[in-house]
Coordinates of C-alpha atoms in Angstrom, one line a residue:
M13 CA 28.6 -69.2 70.2
G14 CA 27.9 -72.4 68.5
Q15 CA 29.8 -74.6 66.5
D16 CA 28.7 -73.9 63.0
E17 CA 29.3 -70.1 63.4
K18 CA 33.1 -71.1 64.0
K19 CA 33.1 -72.4 60.5
S20 CA 34.7 -71.2 57.6
L21 CA 32.4 -69.4 55.2
L22 CA 33.6 -71.5 52.1
A23 CA 33.3 -74.6 54.6
N24 CA 32.3 -78.1 52.8
Q25 CA 29.2 -78.5 54.0
D26 CA 29.1 -82.4 53.3
G27 CA 32.5 -82.9 55.1
G28 CA 34.7 -83.6 51.9
Q29 CA 38.1 -83.0 51.2
D30 CA 37.7 -80.8 48.0
D31 CA 39.8 -78.0 49.3
V32 CA 42.9 -77.0 47.1
E33 CA 46.0 -78.0 49.0
I34 CA 49.0 -75.3 49.2
S35 CA 52.4 -76.1 50.4
S36 CA 53.5 -74.2 53.4
G37 CA 57.0 -74.5 52.3
E38 CA 57.6 -76.7 55.5
G39 CA 56.8 -79.9 54.6
K40 CA 53.1 -79.3 55.4
K41 CA 49.9 -78.7 53.6
K42 CA 47.5 -76.1 54.0
S43 CA 44.2 -75.7 52.0
L44 CA 42.7 -72.4 50.8
R45 CA 40.2 -72.4 53.6
D46 CA 43.4 -71.9 56.6
Y47 CA 44.0 -68.4 54.5
I48 CA 40.6 -67.1 54.6
P49 CA 39.8 -65.3 57.7
K50 CA 37.3 -66.8 59.8
L51 CA 34.0 -64.6 60.0
S52 CA 31.4 -65.4 63.0
K53 CA 28.0 -64.9 62.6
E54 CA 27.9 -61.9 64.8
S55 CA 30.8 -60.0 62.5
I56 CA 29.0 -61.0 59.4
T57 CA 25.8 -59.4 60.8
I58 CA 27.7 -56.4 61.7
L59 CA 29.6 -56.3 58.3
I60 CA 26.1 -56.4 56.3
Y61 CA 24.7 -53.5 58.8
V62 CA 27.8 -51.4 57.9
V63 CA 27.4 -52.0 53.9
L64 CA 24.1 -51.5 54.3
Y65 CA 24.3 -47.9 56.5
I66 CA 27.1 -46.8 53.8
T67 CA 24.6 -47.9 50.6
C68 CA 21.8 -46.1 52.4
G69 CA 23.8 -43.3 53.1
V70 CA 24.7 -42.2 49.8
I71 CA 21.6 -42.7 48.2
N72 CA 20.1 -40.6 50.8
S73 CA 22.6 -37.6 49.9
V74 CA 22.1 -38.1 46.6
L75 CA 18.2 -37.9 46.8
L76 CA 18.5 -34.9 49.0
K77 CA 20.1 -33.1 46.3
Q78 CA 17.5 -34.4 43.9
V79 CA 14.8 -33.1 45.9
M80 CA 16.2 -29.7 46.3
N81 CA 16.5 -29.5 42.4
T82 CA 13.3 -30.5 42.0
F83 CA 11.8 -27.8 44.2
S84 CA 14.6 -25.4 43.3
N85 CA 11.8 -22.4 43.3
Y86 CA 10.2 -23.6 46.5
G87 CA 12.6 -23.8 49.1
F88 CA 10.6 -22.7 51.9
F89 CA 7.6 -25.2 50.8
L90 CA 10.6 -28.0 50.9
N91 CA 11.5 -27.1 54.2
Q92 CA 8.3 -27.6 55.7
L93 CA 7.3 -30.6 53.8
T94 CA 10.5 -32.1 55.2
N95 CA 9.5 -30.8 58.5
F96 CA 5.7 -32.0 58.7
G97 CA 6.0 -35.1 56.6
Y98 CA 7.9 -36.8 59.4
I99 CA 5.3 -36.3 61.9
P100 CA 2.8 -38.7 60.9
I101 CA 5.5 -41.5 60.6
F102 CA 6.9 -40.8 63.6
G103 CA 3.2 -40.2 65.6
V104 CA 2.0 -43.7 64.2
A105 CA 5.2 -45.3 65.7
V106 CA 4.5 -43.7 68.7
A107 CA 1.0 -44.1 69.4
Y108 CA 1.8 -47.7 68.9
K109 CA 4.6 -48.1 71.4
M110 CA 2.1 -45.9 73.9
F111 CA -0.9 -48.3 73.6
F112 CA 0.3 -51.3 72.6
T113 CA 3.8 -51.8 74.3
N114 CA 5.4 -50.5 77.6
D115 CA 8.6 -48.9 75.4
I116 CA 7.6 -45.4 76.6
P117 CA 6.8 -45.6 80.3
K118 CA 5.5 -42.9 82.5
E119 CA 8.7 -41.3 83.3
T120 CA 9.5 -40.8 79.6
R121 CA 6.4 -39.0 78.9
Q122 CA 7.0 -36.7 81.8
F123 CA 10.1 -35.7 80.5
P124 CA 10.2 -31.7 80.1
L125 CA 8.8 -30.6 76.7
Y126 CA 10.7 -27.5 77.1
K127 CA 13.9 -29.3 76.5
F128 CA 12.0 -30.8 73.2
L129 CA 11.6 -27.4 72.2
I130 CA 15.0 -25.9 72.4
M131 CA 16.5 -28.9 70.2
G132 CA 13.4 -28.4 67.6
A133 CA 14.1 -24.8 67.4
L134 CA 17.5 -25.7 66.9
D135 CA 17.3 -28.5 64.4
A136 CA 14.6 -25.9 62.7
V137 CA 17.1 -23.3 61.8
T138 CA 19.8 -25.9 60.8
G139 CA 17.1 -27.3 58.4
Y140 CA 16.5 -23.7 56.9
F141 CA 19.5 -23.1 56.1
V142 CA 20.5 -26.5 54.6
V143 CA 17.3 -26.9 52.3
I144 CA 17.5 -22.7 51.4
G145 CA 21.3 -22.9 50.8
G146 CA 21.7 -26.7 49.4
I147 CA 19.3 -25.4 46.2
S148 CA 22.4 -23.5 44.8
T149 CA 25.3 -25.8 46.5
S150 CA 26.3 -28.6 44.6
G151 CA 26.0 -32.3 45.8
P152 CA 29.7 -32.6 46.5
L153 CA 30.2 -29.4 47.7
Q154 CA 27.5 -29.9 50.4
Q155 CA 29.4 -33.3 51.8
L156 CA 32.2 -31.5 51.9
L157 CA 31.2 -28.6 53.9
N158 CA 29.1 -30.8 56.2
Q159 CA 32.4 -31.7 57.7
A160 CA 32.5 -28.5 59.4
I161 CA 30.7 -30.2 61.9
I162 CA 33.6 -31.3 63.6
P163 CA 35.9 -28.3 64.4
I164 CA 32.7 -26.0 65.3
T165 CA 31.3 -28.8 67.5
M166 CA 34.4 -28.9 69.2
L167 CA 34.8 -25.1 69.6
V168 CA 31.1 -25.1 70.8
S169 CA 32.0 -27.5 73.7
F170 CA 35.2 -26.1 74.4
F171 CA 33.5 -23.1 75.5
I172 CA 30.1 -24.3 76.9
L173 CA 31.2 -28.1 78.1
K174 CA 34.7 -27.3 79.0
E175 CA 35.4 -30.1 76.8
R176 CA 39.6 -30.8 76.0
Y177 CA 40.7 -32.1 73.4
S178 CA 44.2 -34.0 72.3
W179 CA 46.5 -32.1 70.5
I180 CA 46.0 -35.2 67.4
Q181 CA 42.0 -33.9 67.6
L182 CA 43.2 -30.2 67.2
V183 CA 45.4 -31.3 64.1
G184 CA 42.7 -33.2 62.5
A185 CA 40.3 -30.2 63.3
V186 CA 42.6 -27.7 61.3
V187 CA 43.2 -29.9 58.8
I188 CA 39.6 -30.4 58.1
V189 CA 39.1 -26.7 58.0
G190 CA 41.6 -26.5 55.7
G191 CA 40.0 -28.8 53.5
V192 CA 36.8 -26.7 53.3
V193 CA 38.4 -23.7 52.6
T194 CA 39.8 -25.6 49.9
S195 CA 36.8 -26.8 48.3
L196 CA 35.4 -23.4 48.5
I197 CA 38.0 -21.6 46.3
P198 CA 36.2 -22.8 42.9
S199 CA 33.1 -21.3 43.9
L200 CA 34.9 -18.1 45.3
T201 CA 37.0 -17.3 42.2
G202 CA 33.9 -18.4 39.8
G203 CA 35.8 -21.3 38.2
G204 CA 33.9 -24.4 37.3
N205 CA 30.2 -25.1 36.3
S206 CA 28.8 -27.0 39.2
G207 CA 26.2 -24.2 39.5
N208 CA 27.5 -23.1 43.0
K209 CA 27.2 -19.6 44.0
P210 CA 29.2 -18.0 46.8
F211 CA 26.5 -16.6 49.0
W212 CA 24.4 -19.8 49.1
N213 CA 27.4 -22.0 49.7
F214 CA 28.3 -19.8 52.8
F215 CA 23.9 -20.1 53.5
Y216 CA 24.9 -23.6 53.6
L217 CA 27.7 -23.6 55.9
I218 CA 26.1 -21.4 58.6
S219 CA 23.8 -24.2 59.1
I220 CA 26.5 -26.0 61.0
I221 CA 26.5 -23.4 63.4
P222 CA 23.0 -24.2 65.2
Y223 CA 23.8 -27.5 64.2
A224 CA 26.7 -27.9 66.7
F225 CA 24.5 -26.2 69.2
S226 CA 22.0 -28.7 69.0
N227 CA 24.6 -31.4 69.6
V228 CA 25.8 -29.8 72.6
Y229 CA 22.6 -28.9 74.0
K230 CA 21.5 -32.7 73.5
D231 CA 24.7 -33.4 75.4
I232 CA 23.6 -31.1 78.2
G233 CA 19.5 -31.6 77.9
F234 CA 19.6 -35.6 78.1
K235 CA 22.2 -36.6 79.7
A236 CA 20.4 -37.5 82.8
V237 CA 17.9 -39.8 80.5
D238 CA 18.8 -43.5 80.4
D239 CA 16.6 -44.9 78.0
M240 CA 14.9 -42.1 76.2
D241 CA 12.8 -43.8 73.3
V242 CA 14.0 -42.7 70.0
W243 CA 10.4 -42.9 68.4
Y244 CA 9.5 -40.4 71.0
L245 CA 12.1 -38.1 71.1
Q246 CA 12.2 -37.8 67.0
Y247 CA 8.3 -37.4 67.3
W248 CA 8.5 -34.3 69.5
D249 CA 11.9 -33.1 68.0
C250 CA 9.6 -33.0 64.4
V251 CA 6.6 -31.2 66.0
F252 CA 8.4 -28.2 67.7
Q253 CA 10.9 -28.1 64.6
S254 CA 8.0 -27.7 62.2
I255 CA 6.5 -25.0 64.3
I256 CA 9.4 -23.1 64.5
G257 CA 10.2 -23.6 60.9
T258 CA 6.9 -22.2 60.0
I259 CA 7.9 -18.7 61.8
L260 CA 10.7 -18.5 60.1
F261 CA 9.5 -17.0 56.8
P262 CA 9.9 -13.3 57.5
I263 CA 13.4 -14.3 56.6
N264 CA 12.6 -15.0 53.0
A265 CA 11.8 -11.4 52.1
A266 CA 15.4 -10.4 52.6
L267 CA 17.0 -13.2 50.8
P268 CA 18.1 -12.9 47.0
P269 CA 16.5 -14.9 44.2
P270 CA 15.5 -17.6 44.0
A271 CA 14.8 -17.6 47.5
T272 CA 13.1 -14.5 48.0
I273 CA 9.4 -14.3 48.9
P274 CA 7.3 -11.0 49.7
F275 CA 5.4 -11.4 53.0
N276 CA 2.3 -11.3 50.8
S277 CA 3.4 -14.2 48.3
I278 CA 3.8 -16.6 51.2
G279 CA 0.5 -17.8 50.4
P280 CA 0.5 -18.4 47.0
S281 CA 4.5 -19.9 47.0
L282 CA 3.3 -22.7 49.3
K283 CA 0.4 -23.1 46.7
N284 CA 2.9 -23.6 43.7
G285 CA 4.9 -25.6 45.8
S286 CA 1.8 -27.8 46.6
L287 CA 1.2 -27.7 42.5
C288 CA 5.0 -28.5 42.0
L289 CA 4.7 -31.6 44.5
A290 CA 1.6 -33.3 42.4
G291 CA 3.7 -32.7 39.3
H292 CA 3.0 -29.7 37.9
N293 CA 5.1 -26.8 36.4
N294 CA 4.5 -23.5 37.2
I295 CA 7.6 -21.6 36.2
L296 CA 8.3 -21.9 32.8
A297 CA 10.3 -20.8 30.0
T298 CA 7.7 -20.2 27.7
D299 CA 6.5 -17.4 30.2
S300 CA 9.9 -15.8 29.9
T301 CA 9.9 -15.6 33.6
C302 CA 13.2 -18.3 34.3
G303 CA 16.1 -19.4 32.5
P304 CA 19.7 -17.7 31.5
L305 CA 18.0 -14.6 29.5
T306 CA 16.1 -13.3 32.3
T307 CA 17.0 -10.1 34.3
D308 CA 17.3 -12.2 37.6
P309 CA 18.2 -16.0 36.2
M310 CA 16.0 -18.5 38.0
P311 CA 15.7 -22.1 37.4
C312 CA 12.5 -23.2 35.6
D313 CA 10.0 -25.6 37.3
N314 CA 10.8 -29.3 36.8
C315 CA 8.4 -31.1 39.1
H316 CA 7.9 -33.9 37.1
N317 CA 7.3 -37.0 39.5
A318 CA 8.0 -34.8 42.3
W319 CA 6.0 -36.6 44.5
I320 CA 7.7 -40.1 43.8
I321 CA 11.3 -38.5 44.5
I322 CA 10.2 -36.8 47.8
L323 CA 8.3 -39.9 48.9
V324 CA 11.3 -42.1 47.9
Y325 CA 13.6 -39.7 49.7
M326 CA 11.6 -39.5 53.1
T327 CA 11.5 -43.4 53.0
I328 CA 15.4 -43.8 52.3
N329 CA 15.8 -41.3 55.2
V330 CA 14.0 -43.2 57.9
I331 CA 16.0 -46.5 56.8
Y332 CA 18.9 -44.8 56.7
N333 CA 18.6 -43.3 60.3
V334 CA 17.3 -47.3 61.3
F335 CA 21.3 -48.3 60.1
I336 CA 22.6 -45.6 62.1
L337 CA 21.4 -47.2 64.9
L338 CA 22.2 -50.9 64.0
V339 CA 25.6 -49.9 63.4
I340 CA 26.2 -47.7 67.0
K341 CA 24.6 -50.6 68.8
Y342 CA 26.4 -53.5 67.4
A343 CA 29.4 -52.2 65.9
G344 CA 30.2 -49.3 68.2
A345 CA 31.3 -45.4 67.7
T346 CA 34.9 -46.5 65.9
V347 CA 33.2 -48.6 63.1
F348 CA 30.7 -45.9 62.6
S349 CA 33.5 -43.5 62.3
I350 CA 35.3 -45.5 60.2
A351 CA 32.1 -45.9 58.0
N352 CA 31.1 -42.3 58.0
T353 CA 34.6 -41.5 56.5
L354 CA 34.5 -44.3 53.8
R355 CA 31.0 -42.8 52.8
L356 CA 32.3 -39.4 51.9
P357 CA 34.3 -40.1 48.5
L358 CA 31.8 -42.6 47.6
T359 CA 29.1 -39.8 47.8
N360 CA 30.9 -37.7 45.6
I361 CA 31.8 -40.1 43.3
V362 CA 28.1 -40.9 42.5
F363 CA 27.6 -37.1 42.4
S364 CA 30.2 -37.5 39.3
L365 CA 28.7 -40.0 37.3
K366 CA 26.5 -39.1 34.5
F367 CA 24.7 -42.4 34.3
I368 CA 23.4 -41.6 37.8
M369 CA 22.7 -38.1 38.3
G370 CA 22.4 -37.5 34.4
K371 CA 22.0 -33.6 33.8
Q372 CA 22.7 -32.8 37.3
V373 CA 26.1 -34.6 37.1
V374 CA 29.0 -32.3 39.0
P375 CA 32.4 -33.3 37.6
F376 CA 35.7 -33.5 40.0
S377 CA 37.7 -30.6 39.9
G378 CA 41.4 -30.0 40.8
L379 CA 40.5 -28.1 43.8
S380 CA 37.8 -30.5 44.9
I381 CA 39.8 -33.6 44.6
A382 CA 42.5 -31.7 46.6
G383 CA 39.6 -30.4 49.3
L384 CA 38.3 -34.1 49.3
I385 CA 42.1 -35.4 50.0
I386 CA 42.6 -33.1 53.0
I387 CA 39.3 -33.4 54.4
L388 CA 39.6 -37.3 54.5
G389 CA 43.2 -36.7 56.0
G390 CA 41.6 -34.4 58.6
L391 CA 38.7 -36.6 59.6
T392 CA 41.3 -39.6 60.0
T393 CA 43.7 -37.7 62.3
Y394 CA 40.6 -36.6 64.1
R395 CA 39.1 -39.8 64.8
V396 CA 42.6 -41.8 65.6
G397 CA 43.0 -38.7 68.4
S398 CA 39.6 -39.5 69.3
T399 CA 40.1 -43.0 70.0
I400 CA 43.4 -42.5 72.0
K401 CA 41.4 -40.4 74.0
A402 CA 38.3 -42.9 74.6
K403 CA 40.9 -45.8 75.7
K404 CA 42.6 -43.6 78.0
A405 CA 39.1 -42.6 79.8
G406 CA 37.8 -45.9 79.0
A407 CA 37.8 -46.8 83.0
T408 CA 35.7 -43.7 83.9
E409 CA 33.4 -43.3 81.3
Q410 CA 31.8 -44.6 78.6
V411 CA 30.2 -42.9 75.5
R412 CA 26.3 -43.4 74.5
F413 CA 24.5 -41.7 71.2
I414 CA 21.6 -40.3 71.0
P415 CA 20.4 -40.9 67.2
G416 CA 18.2 -38.0 65.8
M417 CA 16.9 -37.7 62.1
G418 CA 17.3 -34.3 62.1
P419 CA 16.4 -31.6 59.6
A420 CA 16.4 -32.7 55.7
G421 CA 18.2 -35.8 56.4
V422 CA 20.9 -34.5 58.4
E423 CA 21.4 -36.7 61.1
G424 CA 22.3 -36.0 64.9
I425 CA 24.9 -38.6 66.0
V426 CA 25.6 -37.0 69.8
P427 CA 27.8 -38.3 72.3
I428 CA 26.7 -38.5 75.9
R429 CA 29.0 -39.3 78.6
K430 CA 28.3 -41.4 81.5
K431 CA 30.4 -42.4 84.4
F432 CA 30.4 -46.2 84.7
I433 CA 29.2 -47.0 87.9
E434 CA 30.6 -49.9 89.7
P435 CA 28.3 -53.3 89.9
K436 CA 27.6 -54.2 93.7
S437 CA 28.3 -57.6 94.4
Q438 CA 25.9 -60.1 95.9
E439 CA 27.6 -59.7 99.3
H440 CA 27.1 -56.3 99.6
L441 CA 23.7 -56.3 98.5
R442 CA 22.9 -58.9 101.1
K443 CA 24.4 -57.2 103.9
Q444 CA 22.6 -54.1 102.7
F445 CA 19.4 -55.7 102.9
F446 CA 20.1 -57.4 106.6
G447 CA 21.4 -53.7 107.5
K448 CA 17.5 -52.2 106.4
L449 CA 16.0 -55.0 108.4
G450 CA 18.1 -53.9 111.3
I451 CA 20.0 -57.2 111.6
N452 CA 23.7 -56.6 113.0
I453 CA 26.0 -58.5 110.8
P454 CA 29.8 -57.9 111.5
E455 CA 31.4 -56.1 108.5
D456 CA 34.3 -54.2 107.5
R457 CA 34.2 -50.1 107.4
Y458 CA 33.3 -49.8 103.7
N459 CA 30.5 -52.1 103.5
K460 CA 29.3 -50.3 106.7
A461 CA 29.2 -47.2 105.1
H462 CA 27.3 -48.2 102.1
I463 CA 24.7 -49.4 104.6
N464 CA 24.6 -46.2 106.4
D465 CA 24.3 -44.1 103.1
A466 CA 21.5 -46.4 102.2

């Protein structure tokens, strides 16, 4: 590290003595600079990454709900749009890497496609429940329900991966479940005016189940991969996610309004969704087909600037996932977990600000605040337990992460555990080389065993 990086952020560049002198009480004087923590260039960079990650995460969550509100009558179209929309983005990146760089070697391209298919299928089901259920689930409640991913993933990992957890982690998971239940009480009792509907809230919550299976499958299917290119992974995930998402349309025929789409109406619904994307309203109050006075209440179209909203959302979503990579790579899993914990209350605060959300503002209720506090307590407890467990296992394993764009902006961060391989010494490598040449060198039993194995 250079000398400049060791200087205080408020250091005088001209070497002057303009600092405020503060008496230490022992006859010595200290400058104000001595009381300010000295940050290295690397620390400042990490801090910037974390702040930008939290900021983009909050904006990403708010924009996702804005998109859902805009396409409230075209949930299936929105699901397909968010699936197919990323294919050209990742396709261009993969094509560039394959033709102009060596980032995607032959070994990566030979990776079994059926593993991407399984991952894409699980993400497609997750995205379907997220988008369809999220339309009638308020933004703050979405953020709280998303935290159920921790206890559900723990449960799936317990049975499939035989993963075992500390009692601190288990207490944290139970507290998180209690916070989720508390958050659902206003919706179940009909309180509040947030627009939450119990059926769709549980429909959204169900998305956590295939998402948890997707996380566990990534732990299994990609464990042997040392350096899977993220863009290549995302491209195939989006391709298969889009294909599987398309064949899910029969489910809409059995769903209640506003998601009901009979088989013979799939084509017109996709057409109207496209018109909405272009800014054209199809369902209007003047036609007496929407609004609170109709037999089956459904929202009227509000497609003004829809294409701008979806474009901004998808752009922010890509940037957001880039910062996920940067925070994990340079700050580590612990800092990433802390940033996620901080992001939760900040996102819910933004949803309650009228000057930002306008008519879509969702005021905090007492139970919503209680649910948020309980979940934050559970998240903190769980992550403290995870940190303690990781330190105890640090001598034998490390935690690697495979980032995933996931459906509808739901990022997939999956721990992949790989045992450390003790590096071989230069002496061992030299003896191994001579052994392969048939040159006998006196050596101890340990090194001889390694040469014979080679």
